[in-house]
Short mmCIF file of C-alpha atoms and ligand atoms in Angstrom, two decimals:
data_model
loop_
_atom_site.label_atom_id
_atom_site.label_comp_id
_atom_site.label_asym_id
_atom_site.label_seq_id
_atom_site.Cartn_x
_atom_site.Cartn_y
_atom_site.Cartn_z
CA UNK O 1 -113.27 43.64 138.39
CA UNK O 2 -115.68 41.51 136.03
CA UNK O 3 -116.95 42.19 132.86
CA UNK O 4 -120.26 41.58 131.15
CA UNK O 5 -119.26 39.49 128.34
CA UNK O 6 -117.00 35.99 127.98
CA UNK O 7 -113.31 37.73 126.81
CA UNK O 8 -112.62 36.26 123.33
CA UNK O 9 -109.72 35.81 122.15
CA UNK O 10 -109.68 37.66 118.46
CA UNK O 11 -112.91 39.21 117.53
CA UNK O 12 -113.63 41.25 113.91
CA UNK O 13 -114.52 44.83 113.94
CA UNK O 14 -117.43 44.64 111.59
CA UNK O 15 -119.40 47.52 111.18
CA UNK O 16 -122.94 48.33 109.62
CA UNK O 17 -121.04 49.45 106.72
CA UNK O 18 -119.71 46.05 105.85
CA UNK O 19 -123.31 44.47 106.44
CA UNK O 20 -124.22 46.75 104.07
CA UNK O 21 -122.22 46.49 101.08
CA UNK O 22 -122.26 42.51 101.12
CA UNK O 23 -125.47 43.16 101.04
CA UNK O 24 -125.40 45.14 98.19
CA UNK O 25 -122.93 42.53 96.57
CA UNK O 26 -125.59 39.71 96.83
CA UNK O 27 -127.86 41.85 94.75
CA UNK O 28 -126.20 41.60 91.88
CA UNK O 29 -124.99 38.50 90.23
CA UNK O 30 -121.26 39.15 90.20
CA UNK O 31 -119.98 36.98 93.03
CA UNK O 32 -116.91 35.99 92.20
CA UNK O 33 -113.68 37.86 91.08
CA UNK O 34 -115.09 41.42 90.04
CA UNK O 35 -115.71 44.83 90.49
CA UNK O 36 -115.04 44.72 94.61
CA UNK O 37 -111.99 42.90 93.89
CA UNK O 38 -110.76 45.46 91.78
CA UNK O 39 -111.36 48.67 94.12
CA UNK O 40 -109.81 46.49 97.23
CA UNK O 41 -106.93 46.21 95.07
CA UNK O 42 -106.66 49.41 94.05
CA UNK O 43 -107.37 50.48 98.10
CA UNK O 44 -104.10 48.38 99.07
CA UNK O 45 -101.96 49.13 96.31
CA UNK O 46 -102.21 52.75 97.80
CA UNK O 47 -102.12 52.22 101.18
CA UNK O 48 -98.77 50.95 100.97
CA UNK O 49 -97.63 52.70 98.05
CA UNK O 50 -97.06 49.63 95.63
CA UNK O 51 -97.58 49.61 91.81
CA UNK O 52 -99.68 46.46 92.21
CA UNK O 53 -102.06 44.48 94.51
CA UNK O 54 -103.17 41.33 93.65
CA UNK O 55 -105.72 40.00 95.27
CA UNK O 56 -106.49 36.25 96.39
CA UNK O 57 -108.01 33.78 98.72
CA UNK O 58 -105.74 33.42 101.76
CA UNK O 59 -102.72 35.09 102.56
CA UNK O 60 -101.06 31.40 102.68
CA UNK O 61 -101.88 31.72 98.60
CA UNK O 62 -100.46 34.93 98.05
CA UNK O 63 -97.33 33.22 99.53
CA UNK O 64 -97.01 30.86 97.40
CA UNK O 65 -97.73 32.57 94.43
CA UNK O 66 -95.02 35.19 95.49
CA UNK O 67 -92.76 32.09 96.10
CA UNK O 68 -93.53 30.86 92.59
CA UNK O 69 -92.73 34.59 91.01
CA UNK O 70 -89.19 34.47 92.63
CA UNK O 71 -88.28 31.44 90.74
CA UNK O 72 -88.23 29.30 93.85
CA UNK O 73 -88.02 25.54 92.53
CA UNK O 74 -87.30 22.02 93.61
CA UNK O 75 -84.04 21.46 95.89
CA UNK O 76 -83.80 25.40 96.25
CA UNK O 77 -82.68 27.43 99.37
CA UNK O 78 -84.92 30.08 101.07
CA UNK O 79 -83.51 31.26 104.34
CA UNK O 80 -86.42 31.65 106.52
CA UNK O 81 -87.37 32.06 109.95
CA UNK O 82 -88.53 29.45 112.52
CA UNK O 83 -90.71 31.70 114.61
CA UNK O 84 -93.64 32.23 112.54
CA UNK O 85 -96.80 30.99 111.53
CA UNK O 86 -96.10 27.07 109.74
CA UNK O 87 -97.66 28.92 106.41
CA UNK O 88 -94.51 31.19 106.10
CA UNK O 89 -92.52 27.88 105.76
CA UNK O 90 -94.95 25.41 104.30
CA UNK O 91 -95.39 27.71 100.90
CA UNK O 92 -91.88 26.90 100.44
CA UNK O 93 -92.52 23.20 101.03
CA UNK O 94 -95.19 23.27 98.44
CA UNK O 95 -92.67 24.12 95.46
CA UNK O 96 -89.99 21.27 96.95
CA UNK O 97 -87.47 24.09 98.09
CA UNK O 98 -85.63 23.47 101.22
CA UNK O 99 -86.68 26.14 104.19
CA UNK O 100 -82.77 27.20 105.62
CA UNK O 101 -83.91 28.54 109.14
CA UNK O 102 -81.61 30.94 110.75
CA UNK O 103 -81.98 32.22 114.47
CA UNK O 104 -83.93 35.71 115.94
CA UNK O 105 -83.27 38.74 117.55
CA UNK O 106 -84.67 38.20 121.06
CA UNK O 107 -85.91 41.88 121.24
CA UNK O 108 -88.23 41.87 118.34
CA UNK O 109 -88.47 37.99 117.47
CA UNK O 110 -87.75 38.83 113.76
CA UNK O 111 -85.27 36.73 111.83
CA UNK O 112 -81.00 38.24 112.54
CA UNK O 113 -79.87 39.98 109.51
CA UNK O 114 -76.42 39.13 110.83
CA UNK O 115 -77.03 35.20 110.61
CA UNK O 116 -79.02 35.32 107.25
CA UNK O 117 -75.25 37.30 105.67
CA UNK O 118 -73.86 34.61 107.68
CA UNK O 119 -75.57 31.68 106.69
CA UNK O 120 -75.47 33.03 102.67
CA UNK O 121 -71.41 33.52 102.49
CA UNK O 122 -71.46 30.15 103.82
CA UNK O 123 -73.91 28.63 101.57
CA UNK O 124 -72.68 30.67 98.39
CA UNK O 125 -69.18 28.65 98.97
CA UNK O 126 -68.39 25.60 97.99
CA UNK O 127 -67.00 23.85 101.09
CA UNK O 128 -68.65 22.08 104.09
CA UNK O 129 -69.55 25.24 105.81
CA UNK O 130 -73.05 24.81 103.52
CA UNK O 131 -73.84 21.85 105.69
CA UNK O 132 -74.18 23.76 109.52
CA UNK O 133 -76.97 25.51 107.87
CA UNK O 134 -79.15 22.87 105.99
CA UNK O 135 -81.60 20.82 107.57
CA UNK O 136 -79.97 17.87 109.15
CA UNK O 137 -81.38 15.16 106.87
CA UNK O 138 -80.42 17.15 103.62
CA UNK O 139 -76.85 17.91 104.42
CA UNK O 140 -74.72 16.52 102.03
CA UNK O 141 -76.88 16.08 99.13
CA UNK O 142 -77.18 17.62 95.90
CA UNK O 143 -79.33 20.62 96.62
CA UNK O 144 -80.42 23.87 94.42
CA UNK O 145 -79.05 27.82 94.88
CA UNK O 146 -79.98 29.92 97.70
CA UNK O 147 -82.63 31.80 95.56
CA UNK O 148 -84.48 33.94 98.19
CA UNK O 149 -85.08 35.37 101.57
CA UNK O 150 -88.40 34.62 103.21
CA UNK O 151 -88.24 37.47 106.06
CA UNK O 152 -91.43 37.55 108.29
CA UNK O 153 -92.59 40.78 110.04
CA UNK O 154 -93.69 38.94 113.34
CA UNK O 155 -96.83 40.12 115.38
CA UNK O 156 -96.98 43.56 112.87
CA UNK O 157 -93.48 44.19 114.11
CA UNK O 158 -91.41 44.80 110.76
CA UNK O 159 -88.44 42.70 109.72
CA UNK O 160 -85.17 44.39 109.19
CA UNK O 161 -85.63 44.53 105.73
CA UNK O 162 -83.13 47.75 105.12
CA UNK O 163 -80.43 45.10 106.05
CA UNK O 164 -81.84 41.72 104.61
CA UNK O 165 -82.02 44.05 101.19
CA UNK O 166 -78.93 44.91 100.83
CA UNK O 167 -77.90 41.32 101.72
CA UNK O 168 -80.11 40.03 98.90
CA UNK O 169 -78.92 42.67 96.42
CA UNK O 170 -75.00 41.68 96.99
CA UNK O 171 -75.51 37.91 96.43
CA UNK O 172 -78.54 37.96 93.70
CA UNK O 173 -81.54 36.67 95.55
CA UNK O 174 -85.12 37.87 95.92
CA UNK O 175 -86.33 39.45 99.09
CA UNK O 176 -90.04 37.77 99.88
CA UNK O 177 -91.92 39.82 103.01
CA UNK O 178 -94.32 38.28 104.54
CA UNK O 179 -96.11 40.64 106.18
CA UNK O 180 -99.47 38.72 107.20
CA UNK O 181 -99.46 40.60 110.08
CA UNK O 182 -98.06 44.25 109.59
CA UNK O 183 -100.66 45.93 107.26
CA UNK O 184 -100.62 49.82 108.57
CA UNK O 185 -97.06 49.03 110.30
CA UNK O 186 -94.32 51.58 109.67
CA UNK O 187 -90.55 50.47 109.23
CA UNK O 188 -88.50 53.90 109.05
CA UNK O 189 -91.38 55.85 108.02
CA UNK O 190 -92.10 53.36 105.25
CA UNK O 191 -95.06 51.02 104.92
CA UNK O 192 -94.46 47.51 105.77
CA UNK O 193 -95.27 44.60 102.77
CA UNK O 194 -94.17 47.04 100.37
CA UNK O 195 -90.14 47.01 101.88
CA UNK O 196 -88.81 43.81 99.80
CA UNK O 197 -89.31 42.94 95.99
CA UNK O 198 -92.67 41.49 96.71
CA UNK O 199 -95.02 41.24 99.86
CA UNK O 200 -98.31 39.72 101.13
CA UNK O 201 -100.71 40.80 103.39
CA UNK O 202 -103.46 38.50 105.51
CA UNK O 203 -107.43 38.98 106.18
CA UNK O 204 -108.58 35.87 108.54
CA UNK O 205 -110.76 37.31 110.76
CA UNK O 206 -108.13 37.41 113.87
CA UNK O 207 -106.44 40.32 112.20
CA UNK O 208 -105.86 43.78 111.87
CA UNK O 209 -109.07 44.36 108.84
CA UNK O 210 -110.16 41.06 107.63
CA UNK O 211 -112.34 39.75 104.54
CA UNK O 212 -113.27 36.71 106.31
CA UNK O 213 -110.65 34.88 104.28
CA UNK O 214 -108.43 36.97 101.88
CA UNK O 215 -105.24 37.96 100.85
CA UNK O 216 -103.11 40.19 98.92
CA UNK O 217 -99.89 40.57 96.98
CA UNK O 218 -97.85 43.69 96.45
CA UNK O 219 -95.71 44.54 94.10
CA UNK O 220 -93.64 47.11 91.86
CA UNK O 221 -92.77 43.82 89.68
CA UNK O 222 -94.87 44.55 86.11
CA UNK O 223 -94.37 40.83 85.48
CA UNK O 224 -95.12 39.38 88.58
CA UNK O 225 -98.16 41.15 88.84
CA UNK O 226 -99.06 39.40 85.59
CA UNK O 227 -98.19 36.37 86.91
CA UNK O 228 -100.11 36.51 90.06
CA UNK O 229 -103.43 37.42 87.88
CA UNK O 230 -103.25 34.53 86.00
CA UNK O 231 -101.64 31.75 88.78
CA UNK O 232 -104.53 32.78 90.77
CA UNK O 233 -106.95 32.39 87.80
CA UNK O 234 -106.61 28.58 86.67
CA UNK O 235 -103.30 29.94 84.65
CA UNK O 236 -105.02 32.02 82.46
CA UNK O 237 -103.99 34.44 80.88
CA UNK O 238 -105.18 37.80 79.69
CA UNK O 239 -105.21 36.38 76.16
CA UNK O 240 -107.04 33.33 77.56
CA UNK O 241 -110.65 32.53 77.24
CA UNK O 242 -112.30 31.12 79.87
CA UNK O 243 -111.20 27.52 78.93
CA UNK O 244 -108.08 28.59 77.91
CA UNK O 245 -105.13 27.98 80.15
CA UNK O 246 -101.52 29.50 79.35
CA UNK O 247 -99.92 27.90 82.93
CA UNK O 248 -100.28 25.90 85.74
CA UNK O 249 -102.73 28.09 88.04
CA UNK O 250 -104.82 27.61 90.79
CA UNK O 251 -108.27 28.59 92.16
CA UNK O 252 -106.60 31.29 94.38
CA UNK O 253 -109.51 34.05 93.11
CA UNK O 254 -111.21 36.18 96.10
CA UNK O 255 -115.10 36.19 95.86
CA UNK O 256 -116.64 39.74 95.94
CA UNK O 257 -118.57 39.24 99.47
CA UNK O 258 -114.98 39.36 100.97
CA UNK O 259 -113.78 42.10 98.90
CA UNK O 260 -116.78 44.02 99.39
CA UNK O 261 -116.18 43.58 103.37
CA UNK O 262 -111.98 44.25 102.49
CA UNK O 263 -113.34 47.58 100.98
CA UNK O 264 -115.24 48.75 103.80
CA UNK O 265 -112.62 47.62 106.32
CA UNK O 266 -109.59 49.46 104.26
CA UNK O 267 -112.24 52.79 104.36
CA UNK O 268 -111.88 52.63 107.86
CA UNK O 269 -108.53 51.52 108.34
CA UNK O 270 -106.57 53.77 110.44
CA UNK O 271 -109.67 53.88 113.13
CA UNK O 272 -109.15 50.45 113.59
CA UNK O 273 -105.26 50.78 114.08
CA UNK O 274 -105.83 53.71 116.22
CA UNK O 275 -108.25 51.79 118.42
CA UNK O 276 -105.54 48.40 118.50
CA UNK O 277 -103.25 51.25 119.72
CA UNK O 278 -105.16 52.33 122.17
CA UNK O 279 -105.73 48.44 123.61
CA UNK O 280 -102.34 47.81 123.17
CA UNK O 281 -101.06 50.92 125.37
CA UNK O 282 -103.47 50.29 128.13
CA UNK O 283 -102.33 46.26 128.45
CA UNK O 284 -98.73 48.03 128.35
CA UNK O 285 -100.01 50.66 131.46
CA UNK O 286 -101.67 47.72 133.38
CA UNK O 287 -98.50 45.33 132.69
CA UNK O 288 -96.22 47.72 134.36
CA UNK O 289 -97.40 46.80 137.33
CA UNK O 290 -96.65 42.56 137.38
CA UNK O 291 -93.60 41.58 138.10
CA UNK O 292 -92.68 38.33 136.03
CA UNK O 293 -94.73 39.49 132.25
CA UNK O 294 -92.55 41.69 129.95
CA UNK O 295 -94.51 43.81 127.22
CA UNK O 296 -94.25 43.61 123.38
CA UNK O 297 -90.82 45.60 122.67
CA UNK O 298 -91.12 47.70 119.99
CA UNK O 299 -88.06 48.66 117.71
CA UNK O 300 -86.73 52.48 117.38
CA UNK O 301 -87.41 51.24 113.02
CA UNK O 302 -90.71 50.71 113.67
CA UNK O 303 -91.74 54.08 113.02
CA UNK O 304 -95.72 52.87 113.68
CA UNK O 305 -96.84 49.88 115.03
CA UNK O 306 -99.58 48.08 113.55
CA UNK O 307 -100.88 45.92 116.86
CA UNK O 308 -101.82 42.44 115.17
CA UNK O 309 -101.78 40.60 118.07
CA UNK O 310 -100.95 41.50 121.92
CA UNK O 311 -97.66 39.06 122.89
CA UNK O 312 -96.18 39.08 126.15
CA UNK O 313 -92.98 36.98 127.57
CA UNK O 314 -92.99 35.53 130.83
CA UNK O 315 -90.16 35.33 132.73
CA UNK O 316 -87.39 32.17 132.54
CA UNK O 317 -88.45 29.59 134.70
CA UNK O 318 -92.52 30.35 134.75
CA UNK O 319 -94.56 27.59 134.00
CA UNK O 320 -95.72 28.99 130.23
CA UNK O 321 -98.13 26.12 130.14
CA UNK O 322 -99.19 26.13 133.25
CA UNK O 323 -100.08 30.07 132.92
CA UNK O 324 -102.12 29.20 129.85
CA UNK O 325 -104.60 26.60 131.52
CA UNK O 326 -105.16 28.94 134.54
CA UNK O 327 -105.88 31.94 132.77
CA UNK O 328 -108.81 29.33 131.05
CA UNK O 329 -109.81 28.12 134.60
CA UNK O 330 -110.62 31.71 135.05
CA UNK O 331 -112.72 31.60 131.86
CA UNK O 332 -109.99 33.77 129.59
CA UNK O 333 -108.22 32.09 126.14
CA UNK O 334 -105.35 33.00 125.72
CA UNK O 335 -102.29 31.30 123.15
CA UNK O 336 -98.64 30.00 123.24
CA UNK O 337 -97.59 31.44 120.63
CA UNK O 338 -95.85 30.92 118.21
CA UNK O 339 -94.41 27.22 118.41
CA UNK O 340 -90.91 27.03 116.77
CA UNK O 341 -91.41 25.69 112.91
CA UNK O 342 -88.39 23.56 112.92
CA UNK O 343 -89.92 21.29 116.17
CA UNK O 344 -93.27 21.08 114.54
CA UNK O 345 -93.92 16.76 113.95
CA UNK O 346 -93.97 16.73 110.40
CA UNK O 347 -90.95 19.55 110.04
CA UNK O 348 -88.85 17.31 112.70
CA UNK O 349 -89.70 13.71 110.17
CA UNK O 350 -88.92 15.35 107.13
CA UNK O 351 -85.75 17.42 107.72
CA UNK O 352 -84.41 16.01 110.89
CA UNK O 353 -84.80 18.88 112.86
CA UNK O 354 -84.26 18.87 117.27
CA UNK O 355 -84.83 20.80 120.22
CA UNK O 356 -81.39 23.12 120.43
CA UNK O 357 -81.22 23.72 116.87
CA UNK O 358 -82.34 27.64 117.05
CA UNK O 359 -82.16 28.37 120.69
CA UNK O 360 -83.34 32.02 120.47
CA UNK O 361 -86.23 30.90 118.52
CA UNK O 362 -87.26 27.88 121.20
CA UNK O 363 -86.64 30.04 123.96
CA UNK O 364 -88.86 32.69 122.68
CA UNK O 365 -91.67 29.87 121.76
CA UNK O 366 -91.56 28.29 125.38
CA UNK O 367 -92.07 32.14 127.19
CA UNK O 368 -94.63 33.93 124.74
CA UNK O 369 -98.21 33.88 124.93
CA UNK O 370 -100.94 35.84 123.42
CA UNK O 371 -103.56 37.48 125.32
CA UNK O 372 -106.96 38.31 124.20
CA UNK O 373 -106.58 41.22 121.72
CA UNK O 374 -109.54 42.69 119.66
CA UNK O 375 -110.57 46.16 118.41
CA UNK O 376 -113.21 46.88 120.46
CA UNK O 377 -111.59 45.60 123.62
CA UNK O 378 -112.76 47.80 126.83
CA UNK O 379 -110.73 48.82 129.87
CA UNK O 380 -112.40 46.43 131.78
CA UNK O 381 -111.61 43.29 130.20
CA UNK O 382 -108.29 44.35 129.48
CA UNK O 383 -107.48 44.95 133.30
CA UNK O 384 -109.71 41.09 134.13
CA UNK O 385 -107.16 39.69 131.72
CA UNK O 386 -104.28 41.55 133.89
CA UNK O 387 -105.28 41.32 137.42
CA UNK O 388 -105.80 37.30 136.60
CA UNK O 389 -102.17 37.10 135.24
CA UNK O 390 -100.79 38.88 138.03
CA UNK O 391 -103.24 36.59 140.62
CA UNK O 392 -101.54 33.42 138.52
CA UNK O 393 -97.92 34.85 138.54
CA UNK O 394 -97.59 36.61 142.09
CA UNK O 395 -100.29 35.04 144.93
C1 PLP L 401 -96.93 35.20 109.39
C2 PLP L 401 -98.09 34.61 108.65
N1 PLP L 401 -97.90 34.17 107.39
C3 PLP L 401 -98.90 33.67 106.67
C4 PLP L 401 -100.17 33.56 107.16
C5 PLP L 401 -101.23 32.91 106.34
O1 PLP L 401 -102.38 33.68 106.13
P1 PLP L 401 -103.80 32.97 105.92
O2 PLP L 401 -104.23 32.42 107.23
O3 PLP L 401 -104.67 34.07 105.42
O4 PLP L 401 -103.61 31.91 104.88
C6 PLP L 401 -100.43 34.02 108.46
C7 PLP L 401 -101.79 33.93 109.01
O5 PLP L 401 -102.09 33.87 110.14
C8 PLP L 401 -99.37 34.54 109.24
O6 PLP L 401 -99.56 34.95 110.50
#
């Protein structure tokens, strides 16, 4: 089967309506932090059901300013996971706290509740038991508190924050979700971002909706909220005049263009889900079929999958790599995806970090890729993308 157009490997689902209302945005001389910013906010914050959205440039930014509001300092502990995107680590990198990586559940590739209870009794006691979970170069040395837990909702699937909550209630620390890639995603019936005591949501233009570049931060936290409006605002505060600065901020503030595009794209929402459903269950129906690829699993929690991205595993012993650069031969992208943090060059030089130190997590890396997934992808290319893999894997 061919298709008519080159397979991408992300694509936006822009419509006239977003065309339209940047449009209408450059018309007016408000381009920065305004009126669109305000309604996108106020679109989110209901969506998931949160008090507050805050509103800001990337979704790496809302991360850090949600790392900031949990107190996160110098020498602290977050327990994090090593199968992510680098941004879910680096925010904590940014503040001088120490990323404690614990291993995943090989079903959904989120971080094990079970290690992160694990790894917290041992670091809340005083004996050498702290050292098998800090970074090789840092055991030993005078570090900070655990202060939070950095849980990741991986490819829209969400964490198992039911568990990770109660663990962070019993020993005091803040639960941070990171769910870049879950907007619309149901865990128990309950929207995913709003499950922990703060959570962030990502617009680059690969995912879900996107406002070119954007991101959000929900909250029920009256302070943090606060806190977030004025970090992302030079450190002003509501008090402040224009020159007058109350903090340390940042220029984190989204422009209006991408807010007005955020608006559109949360108006229309749960078409776009639906129609990433749709994608994702016919890859799933053509998949079936080749032996050696195994399908995104999907937990019984995840009461509704938001499809970010379309990842499947290859069996143990296939040539990952190998896969990748003939599915380009054939003219389709695809990604290995997601590299394990802790390997990563800089991650390795800094914190002393080597192949076998989460196993699950390097397994998972070396056997996932990520096919071409987009909204408007047709039947067609999706069985091209198939009928190559299965031409790679079984001729
Ligand atoms: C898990 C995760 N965290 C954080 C981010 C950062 O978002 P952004 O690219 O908007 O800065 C991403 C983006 O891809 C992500 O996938």
């Amino acid at each position: 089967m061919s298709t008519n157009r080159q397979i991408p490997m992300a694509s936006p689902d822009i419509s006239a309506e977003e065309i339209s209302a940047v449009k209408n945005v450059l018309q007016t001389s408000r381009l920065s932090q305004g009126p669109q910013v305000e309604s996108f906010e106020l679109l989110v914050a209901d969506y998931v059901g949160a008090k507050h959205a805050v509103a800001v440039s990337s979704g790496t930014a809302a991360l850090h300013l949600a790392v900031i509001a949990a107190g996160v300092e110098d020498g602290d502990l977050v327990i994090t996971t090593p199968f992510s995107f680098v941004a879910s680590s680096n925010v904590l990198l940014y503040e001088r706290a120490v990323p404690v990586f614990v291993d995943v559940d090989p079903f959904t590739f989120n971080i094990d509740p079970k290690q992160v209870l694990e790894a917290i009794k041992d670091l809340s006691s005083s004996s050498n038991m702290r050292n098998k979970w800090l970074p090789p170069k840092l055991r030993n040395q005078k570090l900070g508190k655990a202060k939070s837990i950095l849980a990741v909702d991986v490819f829209g699937q969400p964490a198992e924050m039911d568990q990770l909550k109660t663990t962070a209630r019993d020993y005091d620390l803040s639960l941070i979700e990171d769910s870049a890639e879950a907007i619309g995603s149901r865990y128990e019936g309950r929207p995913a971002g709003n499950l922990g005591d703060v959570g962030i949501f990502a617009f680059y233009p690969n995912k879900q909706i996107t406002t070119g570049e954007g991101g959000v931060a929900v909250t029920d936290n009256d302070e943090w909220a606060s806190l977030f409006r004025s970090l992302r605002n030079q450190g002003r505060d509501v008090f402040d005049g224009w020159l007058g600065h109350s903090r340390l901020g940042y220029n984190y503030r989204l422009n209006e263009l991408s807010a007005a595009i955020g608006v559109s794209q949360m108006n229309r929402i749960e078409k776009i889900l639906s129609k990433r459903n749709q994608v994702a269950n016919l890859y799933s129906h053509y998949l079936a079929e080749i032996n050696g690829v195994n399908p995104p699993q999907i937990s019984k929690k995840t009461t509704k999958m938001s499809w970010f991205v379309y990842v499947v595993r290859l069996n143990s012993g296939i040539d990952r790599d190998g896969v990748v650069s003939k599915l380009l031969e054939r003219g389709i992208p695809s990604r290995p995806y997601f590299p394990s943090i802790h390997l990563l060059p800089f991650y390795r030089e800094k914190f002393g970090f080597e192949s076998g130190d989460f196993p699950i997590s390097e397994e998972i890396s070396s056997q996932t890729i990520a096919l071409p997934f987009y909204t408007s992808m047709n039947e067609q290319e999706i069985a091209t993308v198939c009928e190559a893999l299965d031409q790679i894997l079984n001729y």
